[in-house]
PDB file of C-alpha atoms (C1' of nucleotides) in Angstrom:
ATOM      1  CA  MET A 571      -5.499  25.434   6.005  1.00 77.00           C
ATOM      2  CA  ARG A 572      -8.059  24.246   8.496  1.00 90.00           C
ATOM      3  CA  LEU A 573      -7.121  20.760   9.521  1.00 96.00           C
ATOM      4  CA  ARG A 574      -9.198  18.549  11.755  1.00 97.00           C
ATOM      5  CA  PRO A 575      -8.878  14.884  12.727  1.00 98.00           C
ATOM      6  CA  LEU A 576     -11.346  12.404  11.329  1.00 98.00           C
ATOM      7  CA  ALA A 577     -13.300  10.334  13.836  1.00 98.00           C
ATOM      8  CA  ARG A 578     -14.094   6.718  13.146  1.00 98.00           C
ATOM      9  CA  ALA A 579     -17.741   7.668  12.723  1.00 98.00           C
ATOM     10  CA  ASP A 580     -16.690   9.891   9.815  1.00 98.00           C
ATOM     11  CA  LEU A 581     -15.348   6.891   7.914  1.00 98.00           C
ATOM     12  CA  PRO A 582     -17.748   4.862   5.778  1.00 98.00           C
ATOM     13  CA  SER A 583     -17.873   1.163   6.589  1.00 97.00           C
ATOM     14  CA  GLY A 584     -16.721  -1.115   3.795  1.00 98.00           C
ATOM     15  CA  SER A 585     -13.359  -1.140   2.063  1.00 98.00           C
ATOM     16  CA  VAL A 586     -14.584   0.024  -1.353  1.00 98.00           C
ATOM     17  CA  SER A 587     -16.550   2.928   0.108  1.00 98.00           C
ATOM     18  CA  LEU A 588     -13.638   3.829   2.327  1.00 98.00           C
ATOM     19  CA  ALA A 589     -11.126   3.766  -0.528  1.00 98.00           C
ATOM     20  CA  ARG A 590     -13.315   6.222  -2.405  1.00 98.00           C
ATOM     21  CA  PHE A 591     -13.863   8.365   0.674  1.00 98.00           C
ATOM     22  CA  LEU A 592     -10.146   8.653   1.403  1.00 98.00           C
ATOM     23  CA  ILE A 593      -9.502  10.578  -1.809  1.00 98.00           C
ATOM     24  CA  GLY A 594      -9.111  14.184  -0.704  1.00 98.00           C
ATOM     25  CA  THR A 595      -8.497  13.462   2.963  1.00 98.00           C
ATOM     26  CA  VAL A 596      -5.050  13.949   4.460  1.00 98.00           C
ATOM     27  CA  LEU A 597      -2.540  11.781   6.250  1.00 98.00           C
ATOM     28  CA  VAL A 598      -0.565  13.435   9.044  1.00 98.00           C
ATOM     29  CA  HIS A 599       2.624  12.203  10.690  1.00 98.00           C
ATOM     30  CA  GLU A 600       3.933  14.180  13.640  1.00 97.00           C
ATOM     31  CA  ASP A 601       7.384  13.139  14.765  1.00 92.00           C
ATOM     32  CA  ALA A 602       9.646  15.047  17.140  1.00 89.00           C
ATOM     33  CA  GLY A 603       8.201  18.408  16.105  1.00 92.00           C
ATOM     34  CA  ILE A 604       8.305  17.557  12.422  1.00 95.00           C
ATOM     35  CA  GLN A 605       4.924  17.553  10.738  1.00 96.00           C
ATOM     36  CA  ARG A 606       4.487  15.723   7.472  1.00 98.00           C
ATOM     37  CA  ILE A 607       1.168  16.127   5.677  1.00 98.00           C
ATOM     38  CA  GLY A 608       0.028  14.527   2.445  1.00 98.00           C
ATOM     39  CA  ARG A 609      -3.330  14.695   0.731  1.00 98.00           C
ATOM     40  CA  ILE A 610      -4.508  11.290  -0.488  1.00 98.00           C
ATOM     41  CA  VAL A 611      -5.061  11.342  -4.263  1.00 98.00           C
ATOM     42  CA  GLU A 612      -5.021   7.644  -5.202  1.00 98.00           C
ATOM     43  CA  THR A 613      -6.236   4.471  -3.463  1.00 98.00           C
ATOM     44  CA  GLU A 614      -7.195   0.880  -4.184  1.00 98.00           C
ATOM     45  CA  ALA A 615      -9.789  -1.220  -2.356  1.00 98.00           C
ATOM     46  CA  TYR A 616      -9.157  -4.798  -1.202  1.00 98.00           C
ATOM     47  CA  PRO A 617     -12.514  -5.869   0.244  1.00 98.00           C
ATOM     48  CA  PRO A 618     -13.469  -9.208   1.863  1.00 98.00           C
ATOM     49  CA  GLY A 619     -13.728 -12.019  -0.682  1.00 97.00           C
ATOM     50  CA  ASP A 620     -11.297 -10.359  -3.074  1.00 97.00           C
ATOM     51  CA  GLN A 621      -8.805 -12.935  -4.333  1.00 96.00           C
ATOM     52  CA  ALA A 622      -6.125 -10.283  -4.731  1.00 97.00           C
ATOM     53  CA  ALA A 623      -6.410  -9.182  -1.098  1.00 97.00           C
ATOM     54  CA  HIS A 624      -3.974 -10.220   1.585  1.00 98.00           C
ATOM     55  CA  ALA A 625      -6.910 -10.942   3.870  1.00 97.00           C
ATOM     56  CA  TYR A 626      -8.370 -13.453   1.405  1.00 97.00           C
ATOM     57  CA  ILE A 627      -6.461 -16.392   2.899  1.00 96.00           C
ATOM     58  CA  GLY A 628      -7.720 -15.570   6.387  1.00 97.00           C
ATOM     59  CA  LYS A 629      -6.142 -13.865   9.331  1.00 97.00           C
ATOM     60  CA  THR A 630      -2.390 -14.402   9.682  1.00 97.00           C
ATOM     61  CA  ALA A 631       0.409 -12.750  11.645  1.00 96.00           C
ATOM     62  CA  ARG A 632       1.152 -10.412   8.760  1.00 97.00           C
ATOM     63  CA  ASN A 633      -2.328  -9.261   7.812  1.00 98.00           C
ATOM     64  CA  ALA A 634      -3.867  -9.142  11.301  1.00 97.00           C
ATOM     65  CA  SER A 635      -4.217  -5.358  11.127  1.00 98.00           C
ATOM     66  CA  LEU A 636      -6.661  -5.697   8.232  1.00 98.00           C
ATOM     67  CA  PHE A 637      -8.992  -7.423  10.661  1.00 98.00           C
ATOM     68  CA  LEU A 638      -9.080  -4.475  13.058  1.00 98.00           C
ATOM     69  CA  GLU A 639     -12.034  -2.134  13.029  1.00 98.00           C
ATOM     70  CA  ARG A 640     -11.979   0.359  10.165  1.00 98.00           C
ATOM     71  CA  GLY A 641      -9.469   3.188  10.447  1.00 98.00           C
ATOM     72  CA  HIS A 642      -6.402   1.226  11.542  1.00 98.00           C
ATOM     73  CA  ALA A 643      -3.112   1.138   9.653  1.00 98.00           C
ATOM     74  CA  TYR A 644      -1.901  -2.017   7.913  1.00 98.00           C
ATOM     75  CA  VAL A 645       1.741  -1.654   6.898  1.00 98.00           C
ATOM     76  CA  TYR A 646       3.716  -4.440   5.265  1.00 98.00           C
ATOM     77  CA  LEU A 647       6.917  -4.951   3.303  1.00 97.00           C
ATOM     78  CA  SER A 648       6.460  -5.497  -0.417  1.00 97.00           C
ATOM     79  CA  TYR A 649       9.088  -7.220  -2.579  1.00 96.00           C
ATOM     80  CA  GLY A 650      11.432  -7.088   0.379  1.00 96.00           C
ATOM     81  CA  ILE A 651      12.018  -3.402  -0.301  1.00 96.00           C
ATOM     82  CA  HIS A 652       8.970  -1.177  -0.027  1.00 97.00           C
ATOM     83  CA  TRP A 653       6.646  -0.460   2.855  1.00 98.00           C
ATOM     84  CA  LEU A 654       3.033  -0.160   1.719  1.00 98.00           C
ATOM     85  CA  PHE A 655       0.413   1.686   3.735  1.00 98.00           C
ATOM     86  CA  ASN A 656      -3.223   0.595   3.986  1.00 98.00           C
ATOM     87  CA  VAL A 657      -6.267   1.624   6.023  1.00 98.00           C
ATOM     88  CA  SER A 658      -8.497  -1.147   7.352  1.00 98.00           C
ATOM     89  CA  GLY A 659     -12.047  -0.779   6.129  1.00 98.00           C
ATOM     90  CA  GLU A 660     -14.378  -3.296   7.750  1.00 98.00           C
ATOM     91  CA  GLY A 661     -15.680  -4.208  11.192  1.00 97.00           C
ATOM     92  CA  ALA A 662     -13.560  -5.921  13.829  1.00 98.00           C
ATOM     93  CA  GLY A 663     -12.806  -9.498  12.804  1.00 97.00           C
ATOM     94  CA  ILE A 664     -13.484  -8.882   9.110  1.00 98.00           C
ATOM     95  CA  GLY A 665     -10.491  -8.552   6.809  1.00 98.00           C
ATOM     96  CA  GLY A 666     -10.396  -5.746   4.260  1.00 98.00           C
ATOM     97  CA  GLY A 667      -8.882  -2.393   3.558  1.00 98.00           C
ATOM     98  CA  ALA A 668      -7.679   0.295   1.204  1.00 98.00           C
ATOM     99  CA  LEU A 669      -4.158   0.708  -0.146  1.00 98.00           C
ATOM    100  CA  VAL A 670      -2.969   4.310  -0.349  1.00 98.00           C
ATOM    101  CA  ARG A 671      -1.058   4.641  -3.619  1.00 98.00           C
ATOM    102  CA  ALA A 672      -0.256   8.338  -3.906  1.00 98.00           C
ATOM    103  CA  LEU A 673      -0.242  11.604  -1.963  1.00 98.00           C
ATOM    104  CA  GLU A 674      -0.154  15.273  -2.865  1.00 98.00           C
ATOM    105  CA  PRO A 675       2.554  16.876  -0.664  1.00 98.00           C
ATOM    106  CA  LEU A 676       1.146  19.611   1.584  1.00 97.00           C
ATOM    107  CA  ALA A 677       3.809  20.015   4.276  1.00 97.00           C
ATOM    108  CA  GLY A 678       7.101  18.531   5.362  1.00 97.00           C
ATOM    109  CA  LEU A 679       7.471  16.236   2.369  1.00 97.00           C
ATOM    110  CA  ASP A 680      10.582  16.610   0.231  1.00 93.00           C
ATOM    111  CA  ARG A 681      10.498  13.311  -1.580  1.00 94.00           C
ATOM    112  CA  ALA A 682       8.282  11.886  -4.301  1.00 92.00           C
ATOM    113  CA  THR A 683       4.908  10.646  -3.078  1.00 97.00           C
ATOM    114  CA  ASN A 684       3.469   9.279  -6.324  1.00 97.00           C
ATOM    115  CA  GLY A 685       3.567   5.561  -5.688  1.00 97.00           C
ATOM    116  CA  PRO A 686       2.736   3.332  -2.712  1.00 98.00           C
ATOM    117  CA  GLY A 687       6.359   2.503  -1.943  1.00 98.00           C
ATOM    118  CA  ARG A 688       7.574   6.056  -2.279  1.00 98.00           C
ATOM    119  CA  LEU A 689       4.965   7.784  -0.180  1.00 98.00           C
ATOM    120  CA  THR A 690       5.924   5.694   2.846  1.00 98.00           C
ATOM    121  CA  VAL A 691       9.546   6.833   2.459  1.00 98.00           C
ATOM    122  CA  ALA A 692       8.448  10.466   2.231  1.00 98.00           C
ATOM    123  CA  MET A 693       6.127  10.114   5.233  1.00 98.00           C
ATOM    124  CA  SER A 694       8.606   8.008   7.243  1.00 97.00           C
ATOM    125  CA  ILE A 695       6.096   5.195   7.578  1.00 98.00           C
ATOM    126  CA  ASP A 696       7.310   1.669   8.272  1.00 97.00           C
ATOM    127  CA  ARG A 697       6.457  -1.388  10.333  1.00 96.00           C
ATOM    128  CA  ARG A 698       6.268   0.722  13.504  1.00 97.00           C
ATOM    129  CA  PHE A 699       2.869   1.937  12.367  1.00 98.00           C
ATOM    130  CA  ASP A 700       1.312  -1.419  11.598  1.00 98.00           C
ATOM    131  CA  GLY A 701      -1.857  -1.689  13.681  1.00 97.00           C
ATOM    132  CA  VAL A 702      -1.951   1.977  14.725  1.00 98.00           C
ATOM    133  CA  ASP A 703      -5.399   3.535  15.166  1.00 98.00           C
ATOM    134  CA  LEU A 704      -5.547   6.401  12.672  1.00 98.00           C
ATOM    135  CA  CYS A 705      -8.596   7.853  14.408  1.00 98.00           C
ATOM    136  CA  ALA A 706      -6.882   8.163  17.772  1.00 97.00           C
ATOM    137  CA  ARG A 707      -4.564  10.722  19.320  1.00 93.00           C
ATOM    138  CA  GLY A 708      -1.181   9.620  18.069  1.00 96.00           C
ATOM    139  CA  PRO A 709       1.728  10.341  15.733  1.00 97.00           C
ATOM    140  CA  LEU A 710      -0.094   9.159  12.624  1.00 98.00           C
ATOM    141  CA  TRP A 711      -3.666  10.093  11.861  1.00 98.00           C
ATOM    142  CA  LEU A 712      -6.240  10.875   9.197  1.00 98.00           C
ATOM    143  CA  GLY A 713      -7.650  14.352   8.803  1.00 98.00           C
ATOM    144  CA  SER A 714      -9.716  16.535   6.551  1.00 97.00           C
ATOM    145  CA  ILE A 715      -9.017  19.976   5.155  1.00 97.00           C
ATOM    146  CA  GLU A 716     -11.249  22.565   3.606  1.00 90.00           C
ATOM    147  CA  ARG A 717     -11.099  22.177  -0.109  1.00 89.00           C
ATOM    148  CA  PRO A 718     -13.517  21.711  -3.003  1.00 88.00           C
ATOM    149  CA  PRO A 719     -14.720  18.098  -3.287  1.00 87.00           C
ATOM    150  CA  ALA A 720     -12.398  15.809  -5.223  1.00 93.00           C
ATOM    151  CA  ARG A 721     -13.458  14.703  -8.688  1.00 97.00           C
ATOM    152  CA  ILE A 722     -12.856  10.990  -8.652  1.00 98.00           C
ATOM    153  CA  VAL A 723     -12.093   8.640 -11.498  1.00 97.00           C
ATOM    154  CA  THR A 724     -12.342   4.856 -11.223  1.00 97.00           C
ATOM    155  CA  SER A 725     -10.157   2.264 -12.920  1.00 97.00           C
ATOM    156  CA  LYS A 726      -8.670  -1.203 -12.585  1.00 96.00           C
ATOM    157  CA  ARG A 727      -6.111  -1.944  -9.925  1.00 97.00           C
ATOM    158  CA  ILE A 728      -2.404  -1.976 -10.680  1.00 97.00           C
ATOM    159  CA  GLY A 729       0.268  -4.597 -10.145  1.00 96.00           C
ATOM    160  CA  ILE A 730      -1.867  -7.593  -9.187  1.00 96.00           C
ATOM    161  CA  SER A 731      -2.374 -10.939 -10.909  1.00 94.00           C
ATOM    162  CA  LYS A 732      -5.792 -12.021  -9.577  1.00 95.00           C
ATOM    163  CA  ALA A 733      -9.187 -10.337  -9.922  1.00 95.00           C
ATOM    164  CA  VAL A 734      -7.579  -7.811 -12.232  1.00 95.00           C
ATOM    165  CA  ASP A 735     -10.830  -6.544 -13.712  1.00 95.00           C
ATOM    166  CA  ARG A 736     -12.383  -5.126 -10.549  1.00 96.00           C
ATOM    167  CA  PRO A 737     -12.916  -1.332 -10.784  1.00 97.00           C
ATOM    168  CA  TRP A 738     -11.487  -0.701  -7.358  1.00 98.00           C
ATOM    169  CA  ARG A 739      -8.827   1.894  -8.001  1.00 98.00           C
ATOM    170  CA  PHE A 740      -9.778   5.483  -7.236  1.00 98.00           C
ATOM    171  CA  ALA A 741      -7.888   8.649  -8.074  1.00 98.00           C
ATOM    172  CA  GLU A 742      -8.471  12.364  -8.158  1.00 98.00           C
ATOM    173  CA  ARG A 743      -9.027  13.487 -11.708  1.00 96.00           C
ATOM    174  CA  ASP A 744      -6.127  15.384 -13.300  1.00 95.00           C
ATOM    175  CA  ASN A 745      -4.082  15.449 -10.110  1.00 97.00           C
ATOM    176  CA  PRO A 746      -0.386  15.437 -11.136  1.00 96.00           C
ATOM    177  CA  TYR A 747       0.672  13.382  -8.136  1.00 97.00           C
ATOM    178  CA  VAL A 748      -1.317  10.289  -9.120  1.00 97.00           C
ATOM    179  CA  SER A 749       1.088   7.438  -9.931  1.00 93.00           C
ATOM    180  CA  ARG A 750       2.013   6.674 -13.524  1.00 79.00           C
TER     181      ARG A 750
ATOM    182  C1'  DT B 186      13.397 -26.879   5.729  1.00 86.00           C
ATOM    183  C1'  DG B 187      13.205 -25.214   1.082  1.00 86.00           C
ATOM    184  C1'  DA B 188      11.313 -22.679  -2.638  1.00 86.00           C
ATOM    185  C1'  DA B 189       8.448 -19.473  -5.075  1.00 86.00           C
ATOM    186  C1'  DA B 190       5.762 -15.399  -5.435  1.00 86.00           C
ATOM    187  C1'  DG B 191       4.785 -10.845  -4.330  1.00 86.00           C
ATOM    188  C1'  DA B 192      -0.713  -4.604  -3.767  1.00 86.00           C
ATOM    189  C1'  DT B 193       7.168  -1.916  -6.357  1.00 86.00           C
ATOM    190  C1'  DT B 194      10.788   0.850  -7.983  1.00 86.00           C
ATOM    191  C1'  DC B 195      14.907   1.916 -10.453  1.00 86.00           C
ATOM    192  C1'  DG B 196      18.331   1.514 -13.981  1.00 86.00           C
ATOM    193  C1'  DC B 197      19.765   0.040 -18.308  1.00 86.00           C
ATOM    194  C1'  DT B 198      18.790  -1.259 -23.221  1.00 86.00           C
TER     195       DT B 198
ATOM    196  C1'  DG C1295      10.129  -2.302 -22.160  1.00 86.00           C
ATOM    197  C1'  DC C1296      12.572  -5.641 -19.202  1.00 86.00           C
ATOM    198  C1'  DG C1297      14.949  -7.513 -15.415  1.00 86.00           C
ATOM    199  C1'  DA C1298      17.293  -7.009 -10.934  1.00 86.00           C
ATOM    200  C1'  DA C1299      17.101  -5.834  -6.090  1.00 86.00           C
ATOM    201  C1'  DT C1300      15.744  -7.879  -1.679  1.00 86.00           C
ATOM    202  C1'  DC C1301      13.284 -10.373   2.134  1.00 86.00           C
ATOM    203  C1'  DT C1302       9.058 -11.818   4.268  1.00 86.00           C
ATOM    204  C1'  DT C1303       5.231 -14.765   4.009  1.00 86.00           C
ATOM    205  C1'  DT C1304       3.154 -18.794   2.785  1.00 86.00           C
ATOM    206  C1'  DC C1305       2.779 -23.418   1.069  1.00 86.00           C
ATOM    207  C1'  DA C1306       4.715 -27.743  -0.278  1.00 86.00           C
ATOM    208  C1'  DG C1307       7.499 -31.747   0.766  1.00 86.00           C
TER     209       DG C1307
END
DNA sequence: TGAAAGATTCGCT
DNA sequence: GCGAATCTTTCAG
């Protein structure tokens, strides 16, 4: 497996484009010699102006990471139980991003990764990584591997109550690790 | 200062 | 299929 880090210039600007782009890329967490790698197979976009997005209400202490330049991590606690991992997708000062909903385990993962709350457990991602630059040298970063291009299917987002009809969920077709 | 809702998951019916 | 778990954020009073 040839693995290389993604530079910020590799990432498309705009949360919807980024969410689509992320399908097929990999997330890497290196921690004390342990390497955990998951291939992203399902995402959802939460662009500026989206009523379902955390950034919709403006910048707050919680969602500040969504307002960082594209390629930064936004990690928050959902339902008091689950950490959810997002990648910011706009320019600095603009709030938007992509939620990563499922991974295909490639290395170091021995727990289920089909679901946004479960993949963070498997990858050992929590609040420590909120605001981390995923395009920088660090313990958590985005990469690409050599593999045939992902075949992507689009659908409505899951688990939200506003703007439910937007086709902003992306998943790799027929991948068994996609949630549900 | 209090209360309600939330980008989920798991267990039981 | 439905409700509980669990706690932070946000908004109302």
